[in-house]
């Protein structure tokens, strides 16, 4: 016996979380998609190489352009929690908040002091404790019960803090970070952050539902398909009617989107 590897395409998918009355968890409905190409393939095609996070940034820019009256919260795993994407969210802070994972040893600082006309202006202020250090110095973590992936609840401990995330040559990004520990000990500790400094750790996007929203999108789509299959096999005519209505409206929305913007925009690479 041997293992045969077959590599396929890697797609960056921007999905919208939607709640339906027949589902126990939010569904991730794909809205925009772009193909990620590896550096060698881009060199061969004489294209500028873009990482998955940079491709996601392009999709987010498109969403902000198409829907100027809406505000968005973008949630991704650590691959999308880059300083570049955080800076983009901060520049569009009135309409976009990024929530992702952060390294427990991230460099955090206070804002730079006012310029006193002597020498070069400072780019950062005093150093703040790293998230791991701040958690270790917290005498007592906040205990709460939160919603969990797959339904149900779980007991956790949490701590939060704020600062400016610094990357050399790229400047500061104001963030609020959150630490979440599973009190039952079955899941690893997690450090997350949001580019909105006033984000409350008690709100569901970081503490209450950080597990489902930070899982890979593929897991969410698989769970969505299993629930859809179960609903379609159900004898509950109301649930079957909701599924049929959703499919019909989704097809109509897709047709309208294609007519307004064209397939070439949805499939740029």
PDB file of C-alpha atoms in Angstrom:
ATOM      1  CA  UNK A   1       0.000   0.000   0.000  1.00  0.00           C
ATOM      2  CA  UNK A   2       1.125   3.573  -0.658  1.00  0.00           C
ATOM      3  CA  UNK A   3      -0.208   7.098  -0.513  1.00  0.00           C
ATOM      4  CA  UNK A   4      -0.805   8.808  -3.845  1.00  0.00           C
ATOM      5  CA  UNK A   5      -0.906  12.608  -3.746  1.00  0.00           C
ATOM      6  CA  UNK A   6      -2.965  14.548  -6.268  1.00  0.00           C
ATOM      7  CA  UNK A   7      -2.851  18.306  -5.940  1.00  0.00           C
ATOM      8  CA  UNK A   8      -5.835  20.323  -7.129  1.00  0.00           C
ATOM      9  CA  UNK A   9      -6.754  23.967  -7.281  1.00  0.00           C
ATOM     10  CA  UNK A  10      -6.648  26.234  -4.271  1.00  0.00           C
ATOM     11  CA  UNK A  11      -9.500  28.728  -4.229  1.00  0.00           C
ATOM     12  CA  UNK A  12      -9.868  31.797  -2.038  1.00  0.00           C
ATOM     13  CA  UNK A  13     -13.588  32.032  -1.260  1.00  0.00           C
ATOM     14  CA  UNK A  14     -15.318  35.009   0.312  1.00  0.00           C
ATOM     15  CA  UNK A  15     -18.517  33.727   1.930  1.00  0.00           C
ATOM     16  CA  UNK A  16     -21.377  35.370   3.800  1.00  0.00           C
ATOM     17  CA  UNK A  17     -22.612  33.820   7.065  1.00  0.00           C
ATOM     18  CA  UNK A  18     -26.402  33.445   6.967  1.00  0.00           C
ATOM     19  CA  UNK A  19     -28.744  31.954   9.570  1.00  0.00           C
ATOM     20  CA  UNK A  20     -31.700  29.793   8.554  1.00  0.00           C
ATOM     21  CA  UNK A  21     -34.451  28.576  10.913  1.00  0.00           C
ATOM     22  CA  UNK A  22     -33.905  24.921   9.949  1.00  0.00           C
ATOM     23  CA  UNK A  23     -30.125  24.943  10.628  1.00  0.00           C
ATOM     24  CA  UNK A  24     -28.360  24.718  13.990  1.00  0.00           C
ATOM     25  CA  UNK A  25     -25.376  26.802  12.822  1.00  0.00           C
ATOM     26  CA  UNK A  26     -24.799  29.678  10.381  1.00  0.00           C
ATOM     27  CA  UNK A  27     -24.252  28.691   6.771  1.00  0.00           C
ATOM     28  CA  UNK A  28     -21.317  30.020   4.760  1.00  0.00           C
ATOM     29  CA  UNK A  29     -22.749  31.001   1.372  1.00  0.00           C
ATOM     30  CA  UNK A  30     -19.951  31.680  -1.183  1.00  0.00           C
ATOM     31  CA  UNK A  31     -20.170  35.184  -2.684  1.00  0.00           C
ATOM     32  CA  UNK A  32     -16.842  35.731  -4.488  1.00  0.00           C
ATOM     33  CA  UNK A  33     -14.054  33.368  -5.468  1.00  0.00           C
ATOM     34  CA  UNK A  34     -10.585  33.717  -6.973  1.00  0.00           C
ATOM     35  CA  UNK A  35      -7.969  31.107  -7.869  1.00  0.00           C
ATOM     36  CA  UNK A  36      -4.682  31.130  -5.950  1.00  0.00           C
ATOM     37  CA  UNK A  37      -1.645  30.262  -8.042  1.00  0.00           C
ATOM     38  CA  UNK A  38       1.716  29.231  -6.657  1.00  0.00           C
ATOM     39  CA  UNK A  39       4.780  31.437  -7.262  1.00  0.00           C
ATOM     40  CA  UNK A  40       6.235  29.159  -9.958  1.00  0.00           C
ATOM     41  CA  UNK A  41       2.996  29.219 -11.950  1.00  0.00           C
ATOM     42  CA  UNK A  42       2.825  33.000 -11.714  1.00  0.00           C
ATOM     43  CA  UNK A  43       6.426  33.331 -12.878  1.00  0.00           C
ATOM     44  CA  UNK A  44       5.673  31.100 -15.848  1.00  0.00           C
ATOM     45  CA  UNK A  45       2.660  33.216 -16.756  1.00  0.00           C
ATOM     46  CA  UNK A  46       4.502  36.475 -16.046  1.00  0.00           C
ATOM     47  CA  UNK A  47       1.913  37.456 -13.474  1.00  0.00           C
ATOM     48  CA  UNK A  48       2.413  39.266 -10.201  1.00  0.00           C
ATOM     49  CA  UNK A  49       2.252  36.711  -7.402  1.00  0.00           C
ATOM     50  CA  UNK A  50      -0.382  37.271  -4.705  1.00  0.00           C
ATOM     51  CA  UNK A  51      -0.730  35.338  -1.455  1.00  0.00           C
ATOM     52  CA  UNK A  52      -4.154  34.052  -0.322  1.00  0.00           C
ATOM     53  CA  UNK A  53      -4.424  37.062   2.017  1.00  0.00           C
ATOM     54  CA  UNK A  54      -3.657  39.450  -0.843  1.00  0.00           C
ATOM     55  CA  UNK A  55      -6.287  37.742  -2.991  1.00  0.00           C
ATOM     56  CA  UNK A  56      -8.792  38.101  -0.142  1.00  0.00           C
ATOM     57  CA  UNK A  57      -7.932  41.806   0.021  1.00  0.00           C
ATOM     58  CA  UNK A  58      -8.895  42.160  -3.642  1.00  0.00           C
ATOM     59  CA  UNK A  59     -12.232  40.489  -2.991  1.00  0.00           C
ATOM     60  CA  UNK A  60     -12.892  42.718   0.014  1.00  0.00           C
ATOM     61  CA  UNK A  61     -12.076  45.813  -2.014  1.00  0.00           C
ATOM     62  CA  UNK A  62     -14.608  44.645  -4.585  1.00  0.00           C
ATOM     63  CA  UNK A  63     -17.306  44.113  -1.952  1.00  0.00           C
ATOM     64  CA  UNK A  64     -16.712  47.580  -0.498  1.00  0.00           C
ATOM     65  CA  UNK A  65     -17.001  49.047  -3.988  1.00  0.00           C
ATOM     66  CA  UNK A  66     -20.192  47.185  -4.866  1.00  0.00           C
ATOM     67  CA  UNK A  67     -21.962  47.894  -1.574  1.00  0.00           C
ATOM     68  CA  UNK A  68     -20.957  51.417  -0.477  1.00  0.00           C
ATOM     69  CA  UNK A  69     -23.753  51.633   2.103  1.00  0.00           C
ATOM     70  CA  UNK A  70     -22.869  48.483   4.044  1.00  0.00           C
ATOM     71  CA  UNK A  71     -20.471  47.670   6.859  1.00  0.00           C
ATOM     72  CA  UNK A  72     -18.631  44.314   6.911  1.00  0.00           C
ATOM     73  CA  UNK A  73     -16.920  42.117   9.502  1.00  0.00           C
ATOM     74  CA  UNK A  74     -14.406  39.847   7.757  1.00  0.00           C
ATOM     75  CA  UNK A  75     -13.371  36.732   9.682  1.00  0.00           C
ATOM     76  CA  UNK A  76     -10.541  34.466   8.584  1.00  0.00           C
ATOM     77  CA  UNK A  77      -7.990  32.083  10.053  1.00  0.00           C
ATOM     78  CA  UNK A  78      -4.338  32.941  10.662  1.00  0.00           C
ATOM     79  CA  UNK A  79      -3.505  32.876   6.935  1.00  0.00           C
ATOM     80  CA  UNK A  80      -5.693  35.971   6.535  1.00  0.00           C
ATOM     81  CA  UNK A  81      -4.672  37.734   9.745  1.00  0.00           C
ATOM     82  CA  UNK A  82      -1.718  39.482   8.113  1.00  0.00           C
ATOM     83  CA  UNK A  83      -0.505  42.959   8.966  1.00  0.00           C
ATOM     84  CA  UNK A  84      -1.206  44.035   5.373  1.00  0.00           C
ATOM     85  CA  UNK A  85      -4.855  42.993   5.588  1.00  0.00           C
ATOM     86  CA  UNK A  86      -5.139  44.603   9.028  1.00  0.00           C
ATOM     87  CA  UNK A  87      -3.826  47.891   7.615  1.00  0.00           C
ATOM     88  CA  UNK A  88      -6.394  47.735   4.813  1.00  0.00           C
ATOM     89  CA  UNK A  89      -9.187  47.185   7.335  1.00  0.00           C
ATOM     90  CA  UNK A  90      -7.900  50.065   9.449  1.00  0.00           C
ATOM     91  CA  UNK A  91      -7.879  52.408   6.434  1.00  0.00           C
ATOM     92  CA  UNK A  92     -11.524  51.446   5.870  1.00  0.00           C
ATOM     93  CA  UNK A  93     -12.405  51.258   9.561  1.00  0.00           C
ATOM     94  CA  UNK A  94     -15.782  52.938   9.102  1.00  0.00           C
ATOM     95  CA  UNK A  95     -16.964  50.050   6.935  1.00  0.00           C
ATOM     96  CA  UNK A  96     -14.693  47.052   7.566  1.00  0.00           C
ATOM     97  CA  UNK A  97     -13.486  45.170  10.644  1.00  0.00           C
ATOM     98  CA  UNK A  98     -11.039  42.270  10.413  1.00  0.00           C
ATOM     99  CA  UNK A  99     -11.232  39.434  12.970  1.00  0.00           C
ATOM    100  CA  UNK A 100      -8.526  36.779  12.868  1.00  0.00           C
ATOM    101  CA  UNK A 101      -5.914  34.968  14.927  1.00  0.00           C
ATOM    102  CA  UNK A 102      -2.851  36.738  16.250  1.00  0.00           C
ATOM    103  CA  UNK A 103       0.490  35.408  17.452  1.00  0.00           C
ATOM    104  CA  UNK A 104       0.757  35.454  21.269  1.00  0.00           C
ATOM    105  CA  UNK A 105       4.155  37.170  20.892  1.00  0.00           C
ATOM    106  CA  UNK A 106       2.868  39.993  18.679  1.00  0.00           C
ATOM    107  CA  UNK A 107       4.602  43.354  19.155  1.00  0.00           C
ATOM    108  CA  UNK A 108       2.226  45.901  20.668  1.00  0.00           C
ATOM    109  CA  UNK A 109       2.927  49.567  21.392  1.00  0.00           C
ATOM    110  CA  UNK A 110       1.281  52.775  22.480  1.00  0.00           C
ATOM    111  CA  UNK A 111       0.750  55.582  19.928  1.00  0.00           C
ATOM    112  CA  UNK A 112       3.847  57.685  19.155  1.00  0.00           C
ATOM    113  CA  UNK A 113       4.222  60.874  21.193  1.00  0.00           C
ATOM    114  CA  UNK A 114       3.634  64.262  19.546  1.00  0.00           C
ATOM    115  CA  UNK A 115       6.529  65.471  17.432  1.00  0.00           C
ATOM    116  CA  UNK A 116       8.715  67.981  19.279  1.00  0.00           C
ATOM    117  CA  UNK A 117      10.606  69.223  16.179  1.00  0.00           C
ATOM    118  CA  UNK A 118      13.819  67.515  17.323  1.00  0.00           C
ATOM    119  CA  UNK A 119      15.202  64.756  15.130  1.00  0.00           C
ATOM    120  CA  UNK A 120      13.076  62.277  13.249  1.00  0.00           C
ATOM    121  CA  UNK A 121       9.475  61.764  14.414  1.00  0.00           C
ATOM    122  CA  UNK A 122       8.913  58.531  16.315  1.00  0.00           C
ATOM    123  CA  UNK A 123       6.827  55.847  14.635  1.00  0.00           C
ATOM    124  CA  UNK A 124       5.731  54.098  17.833  1.00  0.00           C
ATOM    125  CA  UNK A 125       5.318  54.812  21.519  1.00  0.00           C
ATOM    126  CA  UNK A 126       6.156  52.801  24.613  1.00  0.00           C
ATOM    127  CA  UNK A 127       6.167  49.021  24.323  1.00  0.00           C
ATOM    128  CA  UNK A 128       3.132  47.215  25.734  1.00  0.00           C
ATOM    129  CA  UNK A 129       3.076  43.641  27.107  1.00  0.00           C
ATOM    130  CA  UNK A 130       2.696  40.981  24.437  1.00  0.00           C
ATOM    131  CA  UNK A 131      -0.671  39.162  24.532  1.00  0.00           C
ATOM    132  CA  UNK A 132       0.877  36.099  26.205  1.00  0.00           C
ATOM    133  CA  UNK A 133       2.565  38.275  28.836  1.00  0.00           C
ATOM    134  CA  UNK A 134      -0.632  40.221  29.493  1.00  0.00           C
ATOM    135  CA  UNK A 135      -2.617  37.003  29.995  1.00  0.00           C
ATOM    136  CA  UNK A 136       0.029  35.612  32.384  1.00  0.00           C
ATOM    137  CA  UNK A 137      -0.160  38.835  34.419  1.00  0.00           C
ATOM    138  CA  UNK A 138      -3.965  38.782  34.637  1.00  0.00           C
ATOM    139  CA  UNK A 139      -4.895  37.695  38.176  1.00  0.00           C
ATOM    140  CA  UNK A 140      -8.230  36.227  37.172  1.00  0.00           C
ATOM    141  CA  UNK A 141      -9.618  35.479  33.723  1.00  0.00           C
ATOM    142  CA  UNK A 142     -13.228  36.299  32.957  1.00  0.00           C
ATOM    143  CA  UNK A 143     -15.435  33.182  32.955  1.00  0.00           C
ATOM    144  CA  UNK A 144     -18.368  32.861  30.589  1.00  0.00           C
ATOM    145  CA  UNK A 145     -20.504  30.352  28.735  1.00  0.00           C
ATOM    146  CA  UNK A 146     -20.480  30.738  24.971  1.00  0.00           C
ATOM    147  CA  UNK A 147     -22.069  29.230  21.868  1.00  0.00           C
ATOM    148  CA  UNK A 148     -19.860  26.603  20.204  1.00  0.00           C
ATOM    149  CA  UNK A 149     -19.344  25.111  16.788  1.00  0.00           C
ATOM    150  CA  UNK A 150     -21.958  22.488  15.971  1.00  0.00           C
ATOM    151  CA  UNK A 151     -24.498  23.808  18.455  1.00  0.00           C
ATOM    152  CA  UNK A 152     -24.542  23.763  22.227  1.00  0.00           C
ATOM    153  CA  UNK A 153     -22.410  25.807  24.607  1.00  0.00           C
ATOM    154  CA  UNK A 154     -19.011  25.588  26.254  1.00  0.00           C
ATOM    155  CA  UNK A 155     -17.408  27.082  29.349  1.00  0.00           C
ATOM    156  CA  UNK A 156     -14.430  29.312  28.630  1.00  0.00           C
ATOM    157  CA  UNK A 157     -12.092  31.806  30.288  1.00  0.00           C
ATOM    158  CA  UNK A 158     -11.208  34.990  28.449  1.00  0.00           C
ATOM    159  CA  UNK A 159      -9.019  38.072  28.691  1.00  0.00           C
ATOM    160  CA  UNK A 160      -8.666  41.055  26.399  1.00  0.00           C
ATOM    161  CA  UNK A 161      -6.425  44.024  25.782  1.00  0.00           C
ATOM    162  CA  UNK A 162      -5.713  46.760  23.245  1.00  0.00           C
ATOM    163  CA  UNK A 163      -2.671  48.265  21.589  1.00  0.00           C
ATOM    164  CA  UNK A 164      -1.032  49.174  18.296  1.00  0.00           C
ATOM    165  CA  UNK A 165       0.286  46.175  16.375  1.00  0.00           C
ATOM    166  CA  UNK A 166       3.652  47.056  14.871  1.00  0.00           C
ATOM    167  CA  UNK A 167       5.523  45.661  11.881  1.00  0.00           C
ATOM    168  CA  UNK A 168       8.847  47.161  10.889  1.00  0.00           C
ATOM    169  CA  UNK A 169       8.524  49.454   7.905  1.00  0.00           C
ATOM    170  CA  UNK A 170       4.716  49.142   7.872  1.00  0.00           C
ATOM    171  CA  UNK A 171       3.648  51.218  10.866  1.00  0.00           C
ATOM    172  CA  UNK A 172       1.024  50.680  13.554  1.00  0.00           C
ATOM    173  CA  UNK A 173      -2.468  49.198  13.423  1.00  0.00           C
ATOM    174  CA  UNK A 174      -4.824  49.721  16.399  1.00  0.00           C
ATOM    175  CA  UNK A 175      -6.312  46.388  17.482  1.00  0.00           C
ATOM    176  CA  UNK A 176      -8.150  44.697  20.309  1.00  0.00           C
ATOM    177  CA  UNK A 177      -6.905  41.208  21.072  1.00  0.00           C
ATOM    178  CA  UNK A 178      -8.710  38.449  22.952  1.00  0.00           C
ATOM    179  CA  UNK A 179      -7.507  35.289  24.662  1.00  0.00           C
ATOM    180  CA  UNK A 180      -9.945  32.366  25.019  1.00  0.00           C
ATOM    181  CA  UNK A 181      -9.283  29.156  26.985  1.00  0.00           C
ATOM    182  CA  UNK A 182     -11.568  26.129  26.968  1.00  0.00           C
ATOM    183  CA  UNK A 183     -12.200  25.292  30.623  1.00  0.00           C
ATOM    184  CA  UNK A 184     -12.921  21.661  29.751  1.00  0.00           C
ATOM    185  CA  UNK A 185      -9.416  21.341  28.310  1.00  0.00           C
ATOM    186  CA  UNK A 186     -10.434  19.699  25.022  1.00  0.00           C
ATOM    187  CA  UNK A 187      -9.419  22.621  22.755  1.00  0.00           C
ATOM    188  CA  UNK A 188      -6.193  24.576  22.595  1.00  0.00           C
ATOM    189  CA  UNK A 189      -5.877  28.155  23.784  1.00  0.00           C
ATOM    190  CA  UNK A 190      -6.572  30.755  21.114  1.00  0.00           C
ATOM    191  CA  UNK A 191      -5.455  34.350  20.597  1.00  0.00           C
ATOM    192  CA  UNK A 192      -7.608  36.431  18.264  1.00  0.00           C
ATOM    193  CA  UNK A 193      -7.791  40.096  17.351  1.00  0.00           C
ATOM    194  CA  UNK A 194     -10.071  42.667  15.756  1.00  0.00           C
ATOM    195  CA  UNK A 195      -9.062  45.863  13.994  1.00  0.00           C
ATOM    196  CA  UNK A 196     -11.783  47.737  15.880  1.00  0.00           C
ATOM    197  CA  UNK A 197     -10.176  48.744  19.216  1.00  0.00           C
ATOM    198  CA  UNK A 198     -13.596  49.086  20.890  1.00  0.00           C
ATOM    199  CA  UNK A 199     -14.554  45.496  20.032  1.00  0.00           C
ATOM    200  CA  UNK A 200     -15.885  43.843  23.209  1.00  0.00           C
ATOM    201  CA  UNK A 201     -14.560  40.382  24.054  1.00  0.00           C
ATOM    202  CA  UNK A 202     -18.012  39.534  25.401  1.00  0.00           C
ATOM    203  CA  UNK A 203     -19.498  39.954  21.948  1.00  0.00           C
ATOM    204  CA  UNK A 204     -20.054  36.766  19.996  1.00  0.00           C
ATOM    205  CA  UNK A 205     -17.677  37.493  17.121  1.00  0.00           C
ATOM    206  CA  UNK A 206     -14.563  36.996  19.261  1.00  0.00           C
ATOM    207  CA  UNK A 207     -15.546  35.092  22.399  1.00  0.00           C
ATOM    208  CA  UNK A 208     -18.980  33.599  21.878  1.00  0.00           C
ATOM    209  CA  UNK A 209     -18.413  32.161  18.422  1.00  0.00           C
ATOM    210  CA  UNK A 210     -14.711  32.422  17.773  1.00  0.00           C
ATOM    211  CA  UNK A 211     -14.505  28.658  17.173  1.00  0.00           C
ATOM    212  CA  UNK A 212     -16.962  28.415  14.266  1.00  0.00           C
ATOM    213  CA  UNK A 213     -15.933  31.579  12.464  1.00  0.00           C
ATOM    214  CA  UNK A 214     -12.218  30.772  12.582  1.00  0.00           C
ATOM    215  CA  UNK A 215     -12.500  27.238  11.255  1.00  0.00           C
ATOM    216  CA  UNK A 216     -11.558  26.655   7.597  1.00  0.00           C
ATOM    217  CA  UNK A 217     -14.302  27.526   5.164  1.00  0.00           C
ATOM    218  CA  UNK A 218     -14.276  23.992   3.773  1.00  0.00           C
ATOM    219  CA  UNK A 219     -15.508  22.609   7.099  1.00  0.00           C
ATOM    220  CA  UNK A 220     -18.369  25.072   7.131  1.00  0.00           C
ATOM    221  CA  UNK A 221     -19.449  24.208   3.597  1.00  0.00           C
ATOM    222  CA  UNK A 222     -19.338  20.485   4.392  1.00  0.00           C
ATOM    223  CA  UNK A 223     -21.499  21.049   7.478  1.00  0.00           C
ATOM    224  CA  UNK A 224     -23.879  23.176   5.417  1.00  0.00           C
ATOM    225  CA  UNK A 225     -24.251  20.431   2.802  1.00  0.00           C
ATOM    226  CA  UNK A 226     -24.959  17.804   5.479  1.00  0.00           C
ATOM    227  CA  UNK A 227     -27.677  19.970   6.988  1.00  0.00           C
ATOM    228  CA  UNK A 228     -29.185  20.665   3.577  1.00  0.00           C
ATOM    229  CA  UNK A 229     -29.256  16.948   2.794  1.00  0.00           C
ATOM    230  CA  UNK A 230     -30.954  16.253   6.104  1.00  0.00           C
ATOM    231  CA  UNK A 231     -33.526  18.976   5.514  1.00  0.00           C
ATOM    232  CA  UNK A 232     -34.287  17.738   2.000  1.00  0.00           C
ATOM    233  CA  UNK A 233     -34.833  14.224   3.337  1.00  0.00           C
ATOM    234  CA  UNK A 234     -37.068  15.527   6.097  1.00  0.00           C
ATOM    235  CA  UNK A 235     -40.800  14.928   6.025  1.00  0.00           C
ATOM    236  CA  UNK A 236     -41.344  18.463   7.349  1.00  0.00           C
ATOM    237  CA  UNK A 237     -42.958  20.242   4.409  1.00  0.00           C
ATOM    238  CA  UNK A 238     -42.139  23.644   5.925  1.00  0.00           C
ATOM    239  CA  UNK A 239     -38.398  22.899   5.921  1.00  0.00           C
ATOM    240  CA  UNK A 240     -38.553  21.553   2.367  1.00  0.00           C
ATOM    241  CA  UNK A 241     -40.387  24.678   1.288  1.00  0.00           C
ATOM    242  CA  UNK A 242     -37.743  26.914   2.883  1.00  0.00           C
ATOM    243  CA  UNK A 243     -34.965  25.036   1.072  1.00  0.00           C
ATOM    244  CA  UNK A 244     -36.760  25.291  -2.270  1.00  0.00           C
ATOM    245  CA  UNK A 245     -37.420  28.999  -1.759  1.00  0.00           C
ATOM    246  CA  UNK A 246     -33.788  29.628  -0.810  1.00  0.00           C
ATOM    247  CA  UNK A 247     -32.498  27.809  -3.910  1.00  0.00           C
ATOM    248  CA  UNK A 248     -34.897  29.726  -6.155  1.00  0.00           C
ATOM    249  CA  UNK A 249     -33.934  33.108  -4.670  1.00  0.00           C
ATOM    250  CA  UNK A 250     -30.243  32.214  -4.803  1.00  0.00           C
ATOM    251  CA  UNK A 251     -30.493  31.429  -8.512  1.00  0.00           C
ATOM    252  CA  UNK A 252     -32.274  34.728  -9.148  1.00  0.00           C
ATOM    253  CA  UNK A 253     -29.673  36.665  -7.169  1.00  0.00           C
ATOM    254  CA  UNK A 254     -26.875  34.961  -9.085  1.00  0.00           C
ATOM    255  CA  UNK A 255     -28.470  35.895 -12.405  1.00  0.00           C
ATOM    256  CA  UNK A 256     -28.850  39.517 -11.314  1.00  0.00           C
ATOM    257  CA  UNK A 257     -25.245  39.637 -10.107  1.00  0.00           C
ATOM    258  CA  UNK A 258     -23.976  38.324 -13.425  1.00  0.00           C
ATOM    259  CA  UNK A 259     -26.072  40.831 -15.330  1.00  0.00           C
ATOM    260  CA  UNK A 260     -24.833  43.767 -13.213  1.00  0.00           C
ATOM    261  CA  UNK A 261     -21.151  43.024 -12.967  1.00  0.00           C
ATOM    262  CA  UNK A 262     -20.265  40.341 -15.511  1.00  0.00           C
ATOM    263  CA  UNK A 263     -18.578  36.989 -14.990  1.00  0.00           C
ATOM    264  CA  UNK A 264     -15.147  38.413 -15.833  1.00  0.00           C
ATOM    265  CA  UNK A 265     -15.155  40.350 -12.539  1.00  0.00           C
ATOM    266  CA  UNK A 266     -16.063  37.342 -10.442  1.00  0.00           C
ATOM    267  CA  UNK A 267     -13.328  35.178 -11.942  1.00  0.00           C
ATOM    268  CA  UNK A 268     -10.339  37.517 -12.080  1.00  0.00           C
ATOM    269  CA  UNK A 269      -7.046  35.874 -11.219  1.00  0.00           C
TER     270      UNK A 269
END
